[in-house]
CSV table of C-alpha atoms in Angstrom, one decimal:
chain,number,residue,atom,x,y,z
A,4,MET,CA,2.0,-14.6,12.1
A,5,SER,CA,2.7,-15.7,8.3
A,6,LEU,CA,6.2,-14.1,7.0
A,7,CYS,CA,4.7,-11.9,4.6
A,8,GLN,CA,1.4,-11.5,6.1
A,9,ASP,CA,-0.6,-8.6,4.4
A,10,ARG,CA,2.0,-7.3,2.3
A,11,VAL,CA,1.6,-6.4,-1.0
A,12,VAL,CA,3.2,-8.0,-3.6
A,13,VAL,CA,3.6,-7.7,-7.5
A,14,VAL,CA,5.0,-10.4,-9.3
A,15,THR,CA,5.7,-9.8,-13.1
A,16,GLY,CA,5.6,-12.8,-15.6
A,17,ALA,CA,3.9,-14.5,-13.0
A,18,GLY,CA,1.3,-16.7,-15.1
A,19,ARG,CA,3.7,-19.9,-15.2
A,20,GLY,CA,7.1,-21.2,-14.3
A,21,ILE,CA,9.1,-19.3,-11.5
A,22,GLY,CA,7.0,-16.4,-11.6
A,23,ARG,CA,3.9,-18.8,-10.9
A,24,ALA,CA,5.5,-20.2,-8.1
A,25,HIS,CA,6.5,-17.1,-6.5
A,26,ALA,CA,3.1,-15.9,-6.8
A,27,LEU,CA,1.8,-18.9,-4.8
A,28,ALA,CA,4.4,-18.8,-2.4
A,29,PHE,CA,3.6,-15.2,-1.4
A,30,ALA,CA,0.2,-15.6,-1.0
A,31,ALA,CA,0.6,-19.0,0.8
A,32,ALA,CA,2.8,-16.7,3.3
A,33,GLY,CA,0.1,-14.4,3.8
A,34,ALA,CA,0.7,-11.3,0.8
A,35,LYS,CA,-1.7,-10.0,-1.2
A,36,VAL,CA,-0.4,-10.6,-4.7
A,37,VAL,CA,-0.5,-8.7,-8.0
A,38,VAL,CA,-0.4,-11.5,-10.4
A,39,ASN,CA,1.3,-10.0,-13.7
A,40,ASP,CA,1.5,-11.6,-16.9
A,41,VAL,CA,0.9,-10.8,-20.6
A,42,GLY,CA,0.1,-14.2,-21.7
A,43,ALA,CA,3.0,-14.5,-24.3
A,44,ALA,CA,4.4,-17.3,-26.0
A,45,LEU,CA,8.1,-18.2,-25.2
A,46,ASP,CA,9.4,-15.7,-27.9
A,47,GLY,CA,7.5,-13.1,-26.9
A,48,SER,CA,4.7,-13.3,-29.6
A,49,SER,CA,1.2,-12.6,-28.2
A,50,THR,CA,-1.1,-15.9,-27.1
A,51,SER,CA,-4.9,-15.9,-26.1
A,52,ASP,CA,-3.7,-17.3,-23.0
A,53,GLY,CA,-5.2,-15.8,-19.6
A,54,PRO,CA,-2.4,-17.1,-17.3
A,55,ALA,CA,-2.5,-14.3,-15.0
A,56,ALA,CA,-6.1,-14.8,-14.4
A,57,ALA,CA,-5.6,-18.9,-13.9
A,58,VAL,CA,-3.0,-18.4,-11.0
A,59,THR,CA,-5.2,-15.3,-9.7
A,60,ALA,CA,-8.2,-17.9,-9.5
A,61,GLU,CA,-5.7,-20.3,-7.9
A,62,ILE,CA,-4.8,-18.0,-5.1
A,63,VAL,CA,-8.3,-16.6,-4.5
A,64,ALA,CA,-9.3,-20.5,-4.3
A,65,SER,CA,-7.2,-21.1,-1.7
A,66,GLY,CA,-8.5,-18.5,0.4
A,67,GLY,CA,-5.6,-15.9,-0.3
A,68,GLN,CA,-5.8,-12.4,-1.8
A,69,ALA,CA,-5.0,-12.0,-5.5
A,70,VAL,CA,-5.4,-9.6,-8.6
A,71,ALA,CA,-4.4,-10.1,-12.2
A,72,ASN,CA,-2.9,-7.7,-14.4
A,73,THR,CA,-1.9,-7.8,-18.2
A,74,SER,CA,0.3,-4.8,-18.8
A,75,ASP,CA,3.4,-4.7,-20.9
A,76,ILE,CA,6.0,-4.4,-18.0
A,77,ALA,CA,8.6,-3.1,-20.7
A,78,ASP,CA,5.8,-0.4,-21.8
A,79,TRP,CA,6.4,2.9,-19.8
A,80,ALA,CA,2.8,3.2,-19.4
A,81,GLY,CA,1.8,-0.5,-19.0
A,82,ALA,CA,4.7,-0.3,-15.9
A,83,ALA,CA,2.4,2.5,-14.3
A,84,THR,CA,-0.6,0.4,-14.8
A,85,LEU,CA,0.9,-2.5,-12.9
A,86,ILE,CA,1.8,-0.4,-10.0
A,87,GLU,CA,-1.0,1.5,-10.0
A,88,THR,CA,-3.1,-2.0,-9.8
A,89,ALA,CA,-1.7,-2.7,-6.6
A,90,LEU,CA,-2.0,0.9,-5.0
A,91,SER,CA,-5.9,1.0,-5.8
A,92,THR,CA,-6.6,-2.5,-5.2
A,93,PHE,CA,-4.5,-3.1,-2.2
A,94,GLY,CA,-3.9,0.3,-0.9
A,95,GLY,CA,-0.1,0.3,-0.8
A,96,LEU,CA,2.9,-1.5,-2.4
A,97,ASP,CA,5.7,-3.4,-0.4
A,98,VAL,CA,7.2,-5.6,-2.6
A,99,LEU,CA,8.2,-5.8,-6.3
A,100,VAL,CA,9.6,-8.8,-8.2
A,101,ASN,CA,10.5,-8.6,-11.6
A,102,ASN,CA,10.8,-11.8,-13.1
A,103,ALA,CA,9.4,-11.8,-16.6
A,104,GLY,CA,10.9,-12.7,-19.8
A,105,PHE,CA,11.4,-14.7,-23.0
A,106,LEU,CA,14.1,-15.9,-25.2
A,107,ARG,CA,15.4,-15.7,-28.8
A,108,ASP,CA,18.5,-17.7,-28.7
A,109,ARG,CA,20.7,-17.5,-31.7
A,110,MET,CA,24.8,-17.2,-32.1
A,111,LEU,CA,25.9,-14.0,-32.5
A,112,VAL,CA,26.7,-14.4,-36.3
A,113,SER,CA,23.2,-15.0,-36.6
A,114,LEU,CA,21.4,-12.7,-34.2
A,115,THR,CA,19.2,-10.3,-35.7
A,116,GLU,CA,18.6,-6.8,-34.6
A,117,ASP,CA,15.0,-7.6,-33.8
A,118,GLU,CA,16.1,-10.4,-31.6
A,119,TRP,CA,18.6,-8.6,-29.8
A,120,ASP,CA,16.0,-5.3,-29.3
A,121,ALA,CA,12.9,-7.7,-28.0
A,122,VAL,CA,15.1,-9.3,-25.4
A,123,ILE,CA,16.7,-6.6,-24.1
A,124,ARG,CA,13.5,-4.8,-23.9
A,125,VAL,CA,11.4,-7.5,-21.9
A,126,HIS,CA,14.0,-8.1,-19.7
A,127,LEU,CA,16.4,-5.1,-19.0
A,128,LYS,CA,13.2,-2.2,-19.5
A,129,GLY,CA,11.0,-4.8,-18.1
A,130,HIS,CA,13.1,-4.6,-14.8
A,131,PHE,CA,13.6,-0.9,-15.1
A,132,ALA,CA,10.0,0.3,-16.0
A,133,PRO,CA,8.1,-1.1,-13.2
A,134,LEU,CA,11.0,-0.2,-10.7
A,135,ARG,CA,11.2,3.5,-11.8
A,136,HIS,CA,7.4,3.5,-11.1
A,137,ALA,CA,7.5,1.6,-7.6
A,138,ALA,CA,10.6,3.7,-6.6
A,139,GLY,CA,8.7,7.2,-7.4
A,140,HIS,CA,5.9,5.8,-5.2
A,141,TRP,CA,8.3,4.8,-2.2
A,142,ARG,CA,10.0,7.9,-2.6
A,143,ALA,CA,6.8,10.0,-2.3
A,144,GLN,CA,6.0,8.1,0.7
A,145,ALA,CA,9.4,8.5,2.7
A,146,LYS,CA,9.2,12.2,1.7
A,147,ALA,CA,5.6,12.6,3.0
A,148,GLY,CA,7.0,11.0,6.2
A,149,HIS,CA,5.5,7.5,5.9
A,150,PRO,CA,7.5,4.7,7.0
A,151,VAL,CA,8.6,2.5,4.1
A,152,ASP,CA,9.9,-0.9,4.6
A,153,ALA,CA,9.9,-2.1,0.9
A,154,ARG,CA,11.5,-4.9,-1.2
A,155,VAL,CA,12.8,-5.2,-4.8
A,156,ILE,CA,13.8,-8.6,-6.1
A,157,ASN,CA,15.1,-8.5,-9.6
A,158,THR,CA,15.7,-12.0,-11.5
A,159,SER,CA,19.3,-12.3,-13.3
A,160,SER,CA,21.1,-15.4,-14.6
A,161,GLY,CA,24.0,-17.8,-14.4
A,162,ALA,CA,24.1,-16.5,-18.3
A,163,GLY,CA,24.1,-12.9,-16.8
A,164,LEU,CA,26.8,-13.7,-14.6
A,165,LEU,CA,29.3,-15.8,-16.4
A,166,GLY,CA,27.7,-15.7,-20.3
A,167,SER,CA,25.9,-18.3,-21.8
A,168,VAL,CA,27.0,-19.6,-25.4
A,169,GLY,CA,24.1,-18.9,-28.0
A,170,GLN,CA,22.6,-16.4,-25.8
A,171,GLY,CA,24.4,-12.7,-26.4
A,172,ASN,CA,21.2,-11.1,-26.1
A,173,TYR,CA,20.0,-12.8,-22.9
A,174,SER,CA,23.7,-12.7,-21.1
A,175,ALA,CA,23.8,-9.0,-21.8
A,176,ALA,CA,20.3,-8.2,-20.6
A,177,LYS,CA,21.2,-10.2,-17.5
A,178,ALA,CA,24.4,-8.8,-16.8
A,179,GLY,CA,22.5,-5.6,-17.2
A,180,ILE,CA,20.0,-6.7,-14.6
A,181,ALA,CA,22.8,-7.4,-11.9
A,182,GLY,CA,24.2,-4.0,-12.5
A,183,LEU,CA,21.1,-2.6,-12.1
A,184,THR,CA,20.2,-4.3,-9.3
A,185,LEU,CA,23.6,-2.4,-7.4
A,186,VAL,CA,22.9,0.8,-8.7
A,187,ALA,CA,19.3,0.7,-7.1
A,188,ALA,CA,20.2,-0.6,-3.9
A,189,ALA,CA,22.7,2.3,-3.3
A,190,GLU,CA,20.1,5.0,-4.5
A,191,LEU,CA,17.0,3.8,-2.7
A,192,GLY,CA,18.2,2.7,0.7
A,193,ARG,CA,17.6,6.1,1.7
A,194,TYR,CA,13.8,6.0,1.2
A,195,GLY,CA,13.8,2.6,3.2
A,196,VAL,CA,14.0,0.0,0.2
A,197,THR,CA,16.5,-2.9,-0.4
A,198,VAL,CA,17.3,-4.3,-4.0
A,199,ASN,CA,18.4,-7.5,-4.5
A,200,ALA,CA,18.7,-10.1,-7.5
A,201,ILE,CA,18.5,-13.8,-8.0
A,202,ALA,CA,20.1,-16.3,-10.6
A,203,PRO,CA,17.8,-19.1,-10.7
A,204,ALA,CA,18.6,-22.5,-12.2
A,205,ALA,CA,15.1,-24.4,-12.6
A,206,ARG,CA,12.8,-26.1,-15.1
A,207,THR,CA,10.9,-23.5,-17.1
A,208,ARG,CA,9.5,-22.9,-20.8
A,209,MET,CA,12.8,-21.3,-21.3
A,210,THR,CA,14.8,-23.9,-20.2
A,211,GLU,CA,12.8,-27.3,-20.6
A,212,THR,CA,13.7,-27.4,-24.6
A,213,ALA,CA,17.2,-25.9,-24.6
A,214,PHE,CA,18.4,-28.1,-21.6
A,215,ALA,CA,16.4,-31.1,-21.9
A,216,ALA,CA,18.0,-33.6,-20.3
A,217,THR,CA,19.4,-31.6,-17.2
A,218,MET,CA,16.0,-30.1,-16.4
A,219,ALA,CA,13.9,-33.5,-16.7
A,220,ALA,CA,12.0,-34.3,-13.9
A,221,PRO,CA,13.4,-37.6,-11.9
A,222,GLN,CA,11.0,-40.6,-11.6
A,223,SER,CA,11.4,-40.3,-7.8
A,224,GLY,CA,13.0,-38.2,-5.0
A,225,PHE,CA,13.9,-34.9,-4.9
A,226,ASP,CA,13.0,-32.5,-8.1
A,227,ALA,CA,15.8,-30.5,-8.1
A,228,MET,CA,14.6,-28.4,-10.9
A,229,ALA,CA,11.1,-27.6,-9.8
A,230,PRO,CA,10.5,-23.9,-10.1
A,231,GLU,CA,8.9,-23.8,-6.7
A,232,ASN,CA,12.7,-24.5,-5.3
A,233,ILE,CA,13.3,-21.2,-6.4
A,234,SER,CA,10.7,-19.3,-4.3
A,235,PRO,CA,11.9,-19.6,-0.6
A,236,ILE,CA,14.5,-17.2,-0.7
A,237,VAL,CA,12.3,-14.6,-2.9
A,238,VAL,CA,9.6,-14.6,-0.4
A,239,TRP,CA,12.3,-14.3,2.4
A,240,LEU,CA,13.9,-11.3,0.5
A,241,GLY,CA,10.1,-10.0,0.0
A,242,SER,CA,10.0,-10.1,4.0
A,243,ARG,CA,10.7,-7.6,6.7
A,244,GLU,CA,13.1,-10.2,8.1
A,245,SER,CA,15.4,-9.2,5.1
A,246,ALA,CA,15.8,-5.6,6.0
A,247,GLY,CA,19.5,-5.6,6.2
A,248,VAL,CA,20.3,-7.3,2.7
A,249,THR,CA,20.6,-5.4,0.0
A,250,GLY,CA,23.0,-5.2,-3.3
A,251,ARG,CA,23.4,-8.8,-3.5
A,252,VAL,CA,22.5,-11.8,-5.9
A,253,PHE,CA,21.8,-15.2,-4.6
A,254,GLU,CA,22.6,-18.0,-7.2
A,255,VAL,CA,19.9,-20.7,-6.5
A,256,GLU,CA,19.5,-24.2,-7.6
A,257,GLY,CA,17.2,-27.1,-5.9
A,258,GLY,CA,18.3,-27.2,-2.5
A,259,ARG,CA,21.6,-25.0,-3.1
A,260,LEU,CA,21.6,-21.3,-2.4
A,261,SER,CA,24.6,-19.6,-2.7
A,262,LEU,CA,25.8,-15.6,-2.9
A,263,ALA,CA,27.5,-14.8,-6.3
A,264,ASP,CA,30.9,-12.9,-5.9
A,265,GLY,CA,30.8,-10.5,-8.8
A,266,TRP,CA,33.1,-8.1,-10.3
A,267,ARG,CA,36.2,-6.9,-8.0
A,268,HIS,CA,39.3,-4.9,-8.3
A,269,GLY,CA,41.7,-7.4,-8.9
A,270,PRO,CA,45.9,-7.5,-9.0
A,271,ALA,CA,47.1,-4.0,-10.3
A,272,VAL,CA,50.6,-2.5,-11.0
A,273,ASP,CA,50.9,1.5,-11.4
A,274,LYS,CA,53.9,3.0,-13.2
A,275,GLY,CA,53.1,6.1,-12.2
A,276,ALA,CA,53.0,7.3,-15.9
A,277,ARG,CA,51.9,6.4,-19.3
A,278,TRP,CA,52.7,3.1,-20.4
A,279,GLU,CA,54.0,2.2,-23.8
A,280,PRO,CA,52.2,-0.3,-25.8
A,281,ALA,CA,55.4,-2.5,-26.3
A,282,GLU,CA,56.2,-2.8,-22.5
A,283,LEU,CA,52.6,-4.0,-21.8
A,284,GLY,CA,53.2,-7.5,-22.6
A,285,PRO,CA,55.3,-8.6,-19.7
A,286,VAL,CA,53.3,-6.4,-17.2
A,287,VAL,CA,49.6,-8.2,-18.4
A,288,ALA,CA,51.2,-11.6,-18.1
A,289,ASP,CA,52.2,-10.9,-14.6
A,290,LEU,CA,48.9,-9.6,-13.9
A,291,LEU,CA,47.2,-12.7,-15.1
A,292,SER,CA,49.7,-15.0,-13.3
A,293,LYS,CA,48.3,-13.3,-9.9
A,294,SER,CA,44.5,-13.9,-10.6
A,295,PRO,CA,42.5,-17.2,-11.1
A,296,PRO,CA,41.2,-17.7,-14.4
A,297,PRO,CA,38.1,-16.8,-14.9
A,298,THR,CA,34.9,-19.1,-15.1
A,299,PRO,CA,33.9,-19.9,-18.6
A,300,PRO,CA,30.5,-19.6,-20.0
A,301,TYR,CA,27.8,-21.9,-20.0
A,302,GLY,CA,28.2,-24.0,-23.2
A,303,ALA,CA,31.9,-23.4,-23.8
């Protein structure tokens, strides 16, 4: 039996790039796929393209099962419609892959309110809204006595883990997604749901322009930046085999898979009373001497 045979999977932003690769990989693993894509341009503006329908047709032509959905996943009602599409079409929901996003890069001194709000909306609210509606369904199933073996795979970024110069809005949103993943994993485990995240590096519309040299496909040999390299860990995390893994962030690039080691409590000192500002200089210096320097942000 295939790894995800008959599991119902929702993938947001599945019309192109990494999301498309996820949808095709899940279908190849036997899943029934809801292919969500609003058909937006790189900056989030609307287009007349129908990428969700195209990917759905590709899956069906190869013998798989899929349905297209064009809901705006950062809209509360749109996210509800997305989850309902899975339930009404395939009779259930087993996996939610939150992937959709776009960029509006600016240095902080040039970043506008609209550019901030748009990126936070599509990445951060666009993760929360589908997650909230899916979680409501799974909680109802669990409380009704129906076994739940569900998965959520969120999409953070190296920018969210380390920061990225010129991407304050994107970095903040992706850091928020990592934090949301930890909270969701802790809260939803009681209902039979695991929640993990990936931080992928691959060639997409968002990266092939900003990092053209790094993302260029090689003349021959292994294409480390191909988006298809990201999907195997996502398919595995969406399978029944991953039941014991939750609250984790995996960095994925080419053939490299690593486990991100997030914020932890570091060196500490306790005076047992309130500090005076003037005495903190040597105290802070001592704490810093006991801890490795932070990894610099991308582009620093």
